Tab-separated table of C-alpha atoms in Angstrom:
chain	number	residue	atom	x	y	z
G	777	MET	CA	28.865	8.886	-20.212
G	778	LEU	CA	29.958	6.308	-17.711
G	779	SER	CA	33.989	7.123	-17.888
G	780	GLU	CA	31.681	10.481	-16.062
G	781	LEU	CA	29.660	8.981	-14.304
G	782	LEU	CA	33.170	7.119	-12.692
G	783	ARG	CA	34.595	10.340	-12.566
G	784	ARG	CA	31.741	11.947	-10.005
G	785	VAL	CA	31.350	8.008	-8.170
G	786	LYS	CA	35.315	9.033	-7.347
G	787	MET	CA	34.928	12.207	-6.130
G	788	LEU	CA	32.589	10.916	-4.053
G	789	ALA	CA	34.654	8.194	-2.560
G	790	GLY	CA	38.011	10.180	-2.058
G	791	ARG	CA	35.483	13.938	-0.950
G	792	GLY	CA	37.246	14.144	1.964
G	793	ARG	CA	40.770	13.513	0.977
G	794	PHE	CA	40.088	16.416	-2.459
G	795	ALA	CA	38.350	18.772	-0.475
G	796	ARG	CA	42.307	18.727	1.807
G	797	GLU	CA	43.558	18.922	-1.291
G	798	LEU	CA	41.158	21.839	-2.557
G	799	ARG	CA	41.298	24.400	1.018
G	800	GLU	CA	45.124	23.618	0.543
G	801	GLU	CA	45.742	24.320	-2.789
G	802	ILE	CA	43.050	27.871	-2.349
G	803	GLU	CA	45.315	28.465	0.351
G	804	PHE	CA	48.850	28.455	-1.506
G	805	HIS	CA	47.341	30.602	-3.695
G	806	ALA	CA	45.117	33.447	-1.812
G	807	SER	CA	48.761	33.499	-0.288
G	808	LEU	CA	51.075	34.144	-3.495
G	809	ARG	CA	48.815	37.029	-3.824
G	810	GLY	CA	49.086	37.923	-0.231
G	811	ASP	CA	45.380	39.897	0.057
G	812	GLY	CA	42.756	37.406	0.475
G	813	ARG	CA	40.272	40.259	-0.366
G	814	ARG	CA	41.536	40.762	-3.863
G	815	PHE	CA	41.518	36.861	-3.816
G	816	GLY	CA	37.828	36.998	-3.558
G	817	ASN	CA	34.991	34.425	-1.332
G	818	GLU	CA	36.659	31.454	-0.346
G	819	LEU	CA	33.216	30.114	0.600
G	820	LYS	CA	32.229	30.260	-2.915
G	821	LEU	CA	35.185	29.170	-4.534
G	822	ARG	CA	35.000	26.666	-2.717
G	823	GLU	CA	30.954	25.908	-3.344
G	824	GLN	CA	31.591	26.052	-7.630
G	825	SER	CA	35.316	23.831	-7.050
G	826	GLN	CA	32.575	21.286	-5.477
G	827	ASP	CA	29.849	22.012	-8.135
G	828	ALA	CA	32.375	20.268	-10.670
G	829	TRP	CA	33.143	17.577	-9.082
G	830	GLY	CA	29.370	16.072	-9.256
G	831	TRP	CA	26.577	15.798	-6.737
G	832	ARG	CA	27.722	18.656	-3.977
G	833	TRP	CA	23.604	17.632	-3.012
G	834	ILE	CA	24.663	14.561	-1.239
G	835	SER	CA	28.259	16.113	1.215
G	836	ASP	CA	25.460	18.960	1.293
G	837	LEU	CA	23.005	16.812	1.930
G	838	GLY	CA	25.105	14.723	5.324
G	839	GLN	CA	25.734	18.249	6.162
G	840	ASP	CA	21.939	19.338	6.728
G	841	VAL	CA	21.150	15.712	8.623
G	842	ARG	CA	24.413	15.438	11.034
G	843	HIS	CA	22.795	18.933	12.399
G	844	GLY	CA	19.907	18.222	12.064
G	845	LEU	CA	20.857	15.275	14.537
G	846	ARG	CA	22.477	17.669	17.007
G	847	LEU	CA	19.597	20.101	17.596
G	848	LEU	CA	17.830	16.664	18.376
G	849	GLY	CA	20.169	15.295	20.875
G	850	ARG	CA	19.952	18.600	22.446
G	851	THR	CA	16.330	18.241	23.127
G	852	PRO	CA	15.357	14.449	24.079
G	853	THR	CA	11.630	15.390	26.183
G	854	LEU	CA	10.658	17.174	21.981
G	855	THR	CA	12.189	14.185	20.317
G	856	CYS	CA	10.619	11.645	21.949
G	857	VAL	CA	7.383	13.343	21.361
G	858	ALA	CA	8.414	14.460	17.982
G	859	LEU	CA	9.731	11.430	17.160
G	860	LEU	CA	5.836	9.620	19.001
G	861	SER	CA	3.821	11.366	16.947
G	862	LEU	CA	5.724	10.164	13.722
G	863	THR	CA	5.875	6.648	14.008
G	864	LEU	CA	1.722	7.147	15.343
G	865	GLY	CA	1.280	9.763	12.443
G	866	ILE	CA	2.981	6.911	9.757
G	867	GLY	CA	1.879	3.626	11.023
G	868	ALA	CA	-1.633	5.094	11.105
G	869	ASN	CA	-1.256	5.880	6.879
G	870	THR	CA	0.509	3.350	6.172
G	871	ALA	CA	-2.484	1.287	7.409
G	872	LEU	CA	-6.035	3.608	6.012
G	873	PHE	CA	-3.368	2.769	2.729
G	874	SER	CA	-3.856	-0.373	3.146
G	875	LEU	CA	-7.186	-0.933	3.501
G	876	ALA	CA	-7.856	1.818	0.797
G	877	ASP	CA	-5.754	-0.619	-1.453
G	878	ALA	CA	-7.416	-3.741	-0.609
G	879	LEU	CA	-10.725	-2.339	-1.219
G	880	LEU	CA	-10.214	0.202	-4.058
G	881	LEU	CA	-7.026	-0.230	-5.780
G	882	ARG	CA	-6.329	-3.838	-5.828
G	883	PRO	CA	-8.518	-5.590	-8.184
G	884	LEU	CA	-11.194	-8.565	-7.234
G	885	PRO	CA	-9.473	-12.148	-7.483
G	886	VAL	CA	-12.590	-12.761	-9.054
G	887	ALA	CA	-13.181	-13.376	-13.763
G	888	ALA	CA	-13.237	-10.008	-14.767
G	889	PRO	CA	-13.311	-7.779	-12.053
G	890	GLU	CA	-13.931	-4.378	-14.681
G	891	GLN	CA	-17.298	-5.500	-15.394
G	892	LEU	CA	-18.294	-5.500	-12.476
G	893	ALA	CA	-21.196	-3.150	-11.953
G	894	GLN	CA	-23.975	-2.546	-8.687
G	895	VAL	CA	-27.196	-1.922	-9.448
G	896	ALA	CA	-28.807	1.056	-7.187
G	897	ILE	CA	-31.603	2.115	-6.449
G	898	GLN	CA	-32.325	6.406	-6.990
G	899	ALA	CA	-34.727	7.062	-3.962
G	900	PRO	CA	-37.003	10.399	-4.241
G	901	SER	CA	-34.566	12.079	-2.434
G	902	GLY	CA	-31.925	11.510	-4.913
G	903	ARG	CA	-29.960	9.594	-2.359
G	904	GLU	CA	-28.737	6.352	-3.572
G	905	ARG	CA	-29.412	2.558	-1.906
G	906	THR	CA	-27.764	-0.597	-2.475
G	907	SER	CA	-29.512	-2.598	-0.126
G	908	LEU	CA	-33.342	-4.173	-2.569
G	909	SER	CA	-36.298	-6.479	-1.031
G	910	ASN	CA	-35.731	-9.576	-2.231
G	911	ALA	CA	-39.423	-8.672	-4.423
G	912	LEU	CA	-36.661	-6.398	-6.024
G	913	TRP	CA	-34.212	-8.484	-5.844
G	914	GLU	CA	-36.020	-10.707	-8.388
G	915	GLN	CA	-37.535	-7.892	-9.994
G	916	VAL	CA	-33.771	-7.336	-11.147
G	917	ARG	CA	-32.268	-10.779	-11.889
G	918	ASP	CA	-35.140	-11.868	-14.036
G	919	HIS	CA	-35.159	-8.106	-16.197
G	920	ALA	CA	-31.888	-7.778	-15.692
G	921	ASP	CA	-30.826	-7.567	-20.052
G	922	VAL	CA	-28.076	-5.332	-20.339
G	923	PHE	CA	-26.012	-7.848	-17.912
G	924	SER	CA	-24.887	-11.708	-18.658
G	925	SER	CA	-25.826	-12.326	-14.980
G	926	ALA	CA	-26.406	-10.805	-11.315
G	927	LEU	CA	-25.864	-11.773	-7.867
G	928	ALA	CA	-27.596	-10.494	-4.573
G	929	TRP	CA	-25.356	-10.959	-1.200
G	930	SER	CA	-26.029	-9.522	2.390
G	931	TYR	CA	-23.820	-9.626	5.516
G	932	THR	CA	-24.362	-12.629	8.578
G	933	GLN	CA	-22.654	-14.143	10.587
G	934	PHE	CA	-23.298	-17.837	12.517
G	935	ASP	CA	-23.224	-18.548	15.883
G	936	LEU	CA	-20.776	-21.991	15.843
G	937	SER	CA	-20.470	-21.646	20.109
G	938	ARG	CA	-20.169	-25.168	20.877
G	939	GLY	CA	-18.700	-26.846	24.268
G	940	GLY	CA	-17.998	-23.750	25.734
G	941	VAL	CA	-16.083	-22.452	23.327
G	942	GLU	CA	-17.962	-19.569	21.597
G	943	GLU	CA	-17.742	-18.822	18.126
G	944	ARG	CA	-19.320	-16.762	15.310
G	945	ILE	CA	-18.925	-17.239	12.087
G	946	PRO	CA	-18.236	-13.981	9.886
G	947	ALA	CA	-20.725	-15.114	6.435
G	948	LEU	CA	-22.894	-14.070	3.631
G	949	TRP	CA	-26.249	-14.804	2.377
G	950	ALA	CA	-25.617	-15.677	-1.404
G	951	SER	CA	-27.259	-15.960	-4.575
G	952	GLY	CA	-27.997	-19.071	-6.870
G	953	GLY	CA	-25.735	-16.788	-9.439
G	954	TYR	CA	-22.985	-15.914	-6.786
G	955	PHE	CA	-20.021	-17.574	-8.019
G	956	SER	CA	-20.817	-18.636	-10.815
G	957	THR	CA	-20.740	-14.190	-12.282
G	958	LEU	CA	-17.891	-14.442	-10.339
G	959	GLY	CA	-16.150	-16.400	-11.579
G	960	VAL	CA	-15.018	-18.369	-8.433
G	961	ARG	CA	-14.178	-22.024	-8.835
G	962	PRO	CA	-13.798	-24.561	-5.269
G	963	GLU	CA	-11.364	-25.680	-4.609
G	964	ILE	CA	-12.782	-29.084	-4.065
G	965	GLY	CA	-16.549	-30.746	-4.178
G	966	ARG	CA	-19.656	-28.089	-5.583
G	967	LEU	CA	-20.394	-24.202	-5.420
G	968	LEU	CA	-24.442	-22.713	-4.769
G	969	ASN	CA	-26.386	-22.134	-8.366
G	970	GLN	CA	-29.197	-21.347	-9.679
G	971	GLN	CA	-31.112	-25.080	-8.139
G	972	ASP	CA	-30.389	-24.291	-5.151
G	973	ASP	CA	-32.598	-21.613	-4.820
G	974	TYR	CA	-35.607	-21.556	-4.976
G	975	PRO	CA	-38.332	-20.416	-2.378
G	976	GLY	CA	-37.681	-23.167	0.449
G	977	CYS	CA	-34.936	-24.281	-0.275
G	978	PRO	CA	-32.575	-26.270	2.243
G	979	GLY	CA	-29.872	-23.884	3.268
G	980	VAL	CA	-26.306	-24.482	1.567
G	981	LEU	CA	-23.573	-23.435	2.822
G	982	VAL	CA	-20.123	-23.253	1.027
G	983	ILE	CA	-16.930	-22.971	3.480
G	984	SER	CA	-14.336	-20.622	2.822
G	985	ASP	CA	-10.271	-21.635	2.442
G	986	GLY	CA	-9.439	-21.036	5.828
G	987	TYR	CA	-12.016	-21.778	7.606
G	988	TRP	CA	-11.567	-25.523	5.469
G	989	HIS	CA	-8.221	-25.688	6.420
G	990	SER	CA	-8.148	-24.225	9.956
G	991	HIS	CA	-11.526	-26.642	11.556
G	992	TYR	CA	-11.365	-29.102	9.443
G	993	GLY	CA	-7.783	-29.872	8.631
G	994	ALA	CA	-8.504	-29.503	4.283
G	995	SER	CA	-9.460	-33.044	4.781
G	996	PRO	CA	-12.081	-34.001	1.653
G	997	GLN	CA	-14.483	-35.936	4.547
G	998	ALA	CA	-15.600	-31.967	5.393
G	999	LEU	CA	-17.689	-31.920	1.850
G	1000	GLY	CA	-21.763	-32.538	2.959
G	1001	GLN	CA	-20.682	-32.811	6.927
G	1002	SER	CA	-23.178	-30.076	8.050
G	1003	LEU	CA	-22.984	-26.814	10.913
C-alpha cells in the first residue's frame, strides 16, 4: 500500500516528464504501424495510460482551472461583478452561520446546558409565548415540581451616561435563582440569590467580566460600589 502511494506521488511530481515520454512512445509505435488509423485513438490511449499512473483527476482539475482563468481574463468586468457577488454571498453566509453557531449549535457556558428547558404558555389561538407576567412567573417558580430550580429574566438597558459621555449598557433583570440555576460562579464577590428577590427589594447589581475589566481595570475595589 505504501509502495503504491509512493509510486503515485512520484508519477504526480514528474508528470511533465512522464507525459513527454508517453507522447514519444505513442509516436514511435504509430510510426512503426505506418497507419495512424490502425493504431487507434491517440487521445484515448494517452488517457488510459494516465489512469494507470493514478490521480489523473488532479491533472484534469488543473487544466479546467487554467481554462476557466483564461475565460475569466477575457471578460474582466463580468469577472469583477462575479467575484464581488461571491464575496458578499460568502460574507453573509459566514455571518449567519456564526450567529446560528453562537445561538443554536454551541453549548451554553453553564452547568449541564442539555438539562435546560424553557417554559411557554399556550394561548387559546394555539400560539406559544415565553413572556410571562410576574404573577405567572411566581406560580411557575413555586410549583415547578418537575424542575430542580427555575429562573426568570428579561432584557433591559441601563443609562450610565455621565460627564457628557453617553453610555447605554445592555443588561438583564434576573430572578434570585438565576445564577444558581445556571451553575455559574463569580470571579469575585457574590451573585444574586433568593434572599435578594422579594417585593420592594433594593437593587443588587452583578457586572460582567467585560465591564469589570473595561471600567474597573479588573480591580477588587469594584465590589460594593454603586452605579
